């Protein structure tokens, strides 16, 4: 089951929800990536242009929080996901 993406990122919890949403869809990334550049093994885009724009907007909202703990949280979530654990 995939966690829904937040509508906006107002705090660390929203940033974690965004990360878990992407991981749940099998998308592993770096925050500085352009979501429009994400492709599968065959080179097909993982996101439609509109969705990539929404994810990019949410990434910008994470950056505006200016909270390094969001990135620490992201690493912790990635480790949990790699172990098959829930958020």
Short mmCIF file of C-alpha atoms in Angstrom, two decimals, residues 6 9 11-23 27-35 37-38 54-65 67-78:
data_model
loop_
_atom_site.label_atom_id
_atom_site.label_comp_id
_atom_site.label_asym_id
_atom_site.label_seq_id
_atom_site.Cartn_x
_atom_site.Cartn_y
_atom_site.Cartn_z
CA UNK A 6 1.18 15.44 1.05
CA UNK A 9 5.12 20.44 3.05
CA UNK A 11 6.88 20.51 8.60
CA UNK A 12 9.20 17.51 9.00
CA UNK A 13 6.29 15.10 9.16
CA UNK A 14 5.06 16.25 5.73
CA UNK A 15 8.58 15.89 4.34
CA UNK A 16 8.75 12.32 5.71
CA UNK A 17 5.34 11.56 4.19
CA UNK A 18 6.61 12.74 0.80
CA UNK A 19 9.69 10.55 1.07
CA UNK A 20 7.66 7.52 2.15
CA UNK A 21 5.22 8.10 -0.72
CA UNK A 22 8.05 7.99 -3.24
CA UNK A 23 9.73 4.98 -1.64
CA UNK A 27 11.37 5.53 -6.37
CA UNK A 28 14.71 6.06 -4.63
CA UNK A 29 16.26 9.47 -5.20
CA UNK A 30 18.37 12.34 -3.94
CA UNK A 31 16.60 15.57 -2.97
CA UNK A 32 18.55 17.51 -5.58
CA UNK A 33 17.29 15.27 -8.41
CA UNK A 34 14.85 16.60 -10.98
CA UNK A 35 11.78 14.33 -10.72
CA UNK A 37 14.52 12.87 -15.03
CA UNK A 38 13.55 9.73 -13.10
CA UNK A 54 4.13 18.61 -8.24
CA UNK A 55 6.97 16.61 -6.71
CA UNK A 56 9.44 19.35 -7.65
CA UNK A 57 7.16 21.92 -5.92
CA UNK A 58 7.05 19.74 -2.80
CA UNK A 59 10.86 19.40 -2.86
CA UNK A 60 11.10 23.20 -2.93
CA UNK A 61 8.79 23.36 0.09
CA UNK A 62 11.05 20.91 1.93
CA UNK A 63 14.05 23.13 1.10
CA UNK A 64 12.20 26.23 2.38
CA UNK A 65 11.80 24.54 5.77
CA UNK A 67 15.68 22.06 8.48
CA UNK A 68 18.61 19.67 8.06
CA UNK A 69 16.71 17.12 10.13
CA UNK A 70 14.42 16.53 7.10
CA UNK A 71 17.38 15.06 5.24
CA UNK A 72 18.42 12.99 8.26
CA UNK A 73 14.84 11.72 8.44
CA UNK A 74 15.01 10.84 4.73
CA UNK A 75 18.10 8.69 5.27
CA UNK A 76 16.45 6.95 8.22
CA UNK A 77 13.33 6.24 6.13
CA UNK A 78 15.46 4.89 3.28
#
